[in-house]
């Protein structure tokens, strides 16, 4: 078995264990393989090991990879998970299936306008600044309901839920706190009538805590592909 295939298997085992611990079904937690800085050949290896969803942070790199792996295009869901500037929205709208880090209406409007007519709506999440760090991107929790309503109304997009990258913490209880706040925020949006089903949260270092608090997509790079250089 290749290293990548073995790593994927180990991550799946970790997801299953964390889900079971939380009384959740393992299949309710999807694995997004974060392939930033990883070559198309290695992504293909992960595909051959059964992985079907990949996350990219940089527009140019991501689009080049999608084109290099065009023969697999219909079988892969490509997620754009990085920060997005308005001059790059067109490439993302034309090539990706998901965008996780929407934090202002202007970007969402551009993505909706630029989504090609023949493609399914772009699946999107709002990035929430859940640890309230001045330097981090994401919308403040109290501004989420208004932005969610506006984004949900855009025809080229389908709002699926919320995404966060909390402040790093090593203690499991400290890791769970912002993820719990995300779960509560999603519940309040659902109670207000928005049909949301996605919490994109948890990376290699805090996956278990995110699953314990309801993550439906974990975004894992290092544990699959190794440490990025
Ligand atoms: C790089 C990255 C990840 C993956 O992080 P790892 O620690 O390598 O698992 C997840 N989400 C986002 C937004 C990232 O930029």
PDB file of N, CA and C and ligand atoms in Angstrom, residues 34 36 57 81 163 165 203-205 219-223 228, ligand 1:
ATOM      1  N   UNK A  34      -6.903  18.130   1.936  1.00  0.00           N
ATOM      2  CA  UNK A  34      -6.375  19.449   1.580  1.00  0.00           C
ATOM      3  C   UNK A  34      -5.059  19.253   0.823  1.00  0.00           C
ATOM      4  N   UNK A  36      -3.256  21.515  -1.072  1.00  0.00           N
ATOM      5  CA  UNK A  36      -2.399  22.668  -1.392  1.00  0.00           C
ATOM      6  C   UNK A  36      -0.933  22.245  -1.342  1.00  0.00           C
ATOM      7  N   UNK A  57      -6.134  26.020  -1.597  1.00  0.00           N
ATOM      8  CA  UNK A  57      -6.116  27.352  -0.981  1.00  0.00           C
ATOM      9  C   UNK A  57      -5.779  28.484  -1.927  1.00  0.00           C
ATOM     10  N   UNK A  81     -10.825  26.549  -0.402  1.00  0.00           N
ATOM     11  CA  UNK A  81     -10.920  26.788   1.043  1.00  0.00           C
ATOM     12  C   UNK A  81     -10.092  27.982   1.501  1.00  0.00           C
ATOM     13  N   UNK A 163     -18.052  27.624   8.163  1.00  0.00           N
ATOM     14  CA  UNK A 163     -16.690  27.122   8.234  1.00  0.00           C
ATOM     15  C   UNK A 163     -15.914  27.974   9.234  1.00  0.00           C
ATOM     16  N   UNK A 165     -11.748  28.409  11.207  1.00  0.00           N
ATOM     17  CA  UNK A 165     -10.371  28.012  11.540  1.00  0.00           C
ATOM     18  C   UNK A 165     -10.078  28.644  12.893  1.00  0.00           C
ATOM     19  N   UNK A 203      -8.994  20.317  11.518  1.00  0.00           N
ATOM     20  CA  UNK A 203      -7.824  20.093  10.669  1.00  0.00           C
ATOM     21  C   UNK A 203      -7.015  18.953  11.327  1.00  0.00           C
ATOM     22  N   UNK A 204      -5.798  18.710  10.830  1.00  0.00           N
ATOM     23  CA  UNK A 204      -5.054  17.554  11.346  1.00  0.00           C
ATOM     24  C   UNK A 204      -4.886  17.607  12.868  1.00  0.00           C
ATOM     25  N   UNK A 205      -4.702  18.816  13.426  1.00  0.00           N
ATOM     26  CA  UNK A 205      -4.396  18.929  14.852  1.00  0.00           C
ATOM     27  C   UNK A 205      -5.595  18.993  15.777  1.00  0.00           C
ATOM     28  N   UNK A 219     -11.203  19.109   7.273  1.00  0.00           N
ATOM     29  CA  UNK A 219     -10.262  19.503   6.212  1.00  0.00           C
ATOM     30  C   UNK A 219      -8.859  19.080   6.627  1.00  0.00           C
ATOM     31  N   UNK A 220      -8.358  18.017   6.036  1.00  0.00           N
ATOM     32  CA  UNK A 220      -7.126  17.399   6.518  1.00  0.00           C
ATOM     33  C   UNK A 220      -6.049  17.408   5.432  1.00  0.00           C
ATOM     34  N   UNK A 221      -4.915  18.037   5.735  1.00  0.00           N
ATOM     35  CA  UNK A 221      -3.788  18.049   4.810  1.00  0.00           C
ATOM     36  C   UNK A 221      -2.634  17.206   5.314  1.00  0.00           C
ATOM     37  N   UNK A 222      -1.977  17.715   6.363  1.00  0.00           N
ATOM     38  CA  UNK A 222      -0.744  17.112   6.868  1.00  0.00           C
ATOM     39  C   UNK A 222      -0.872  15.613   7.169  1.00  0.00           C
ATOM     40  N   UNK A 223      -1.956  15.204   7.786  1.00  0.00           N
ATOM     41  CA  UNK A 223      -2.096  13.793   8.187  1.00  0.00           C
ATOM     42  C   UNK A 223      -2.215  12.867   6.977  1.00  0.00           C
ATOM     43  N   UNK A 228       3.979  20.063   5.000  1.00  0.00           N
ATOM     44  CA  UNK A 228       4.250  20.881   3.808  1.00  0.00           C
ATOM     45  C   UNK A 228       5.589  21.601   3.959  1.00  0.00           C
TER      46      UNK A 228
HETATM   47  C1  LIG B   1      -3.997  24.035   5.158  1.00  0.00           C
HETATM   48  C2  LIG B   1      -5.417  24.065   5.593  1.00  0.00           C
HETATM   49  C3  LIG B   1      -6.038  22.934   6.150  1.00  0.00           C
HETATM   50  C4  LIG B   1      -5.291  21.636   6.448  1.00  0.00           C
HETATM   51  O1  LIG B   1      -4.436  21.811   7.509  1.00  0.00           O
HETATM   52  P1  LIG B   1      -3.573  20.578   8.091  1.00  0.00           P
HETATM   53  O2  LIG B   1      -3.149  21.068   9.422  1.00  0.00           O
HETATM   54  O3  LIG B   1      -2.447  20.354   7.143  1.00  0.00           O
HETATM   55  O4  LIG B   1      -4.484  19.392   8.177  1.00  0.00           O
HETATM   56  C5  LIG B   1      -7.373  23.018   6.468  1.00  0.00           C
HETATM   57  N1  LIG B   1      -8.093  24.138   6.247  1.00  0.00           N
HETATM   58  C6  LIG B   1      -7.536  25.238   5.714  1.00  0.00           C
HETATM   59  C7  LIG B   1      -8.373  26.440   5.498  1.00  0.00           C
HETATM   60  C8  LIG B   1      -6.189  25.231   5.372  1.00  0.00           C
HETATM   61  O5  LIG B   1      -5.651  26.343   4.861  1.00  0.00           O
END
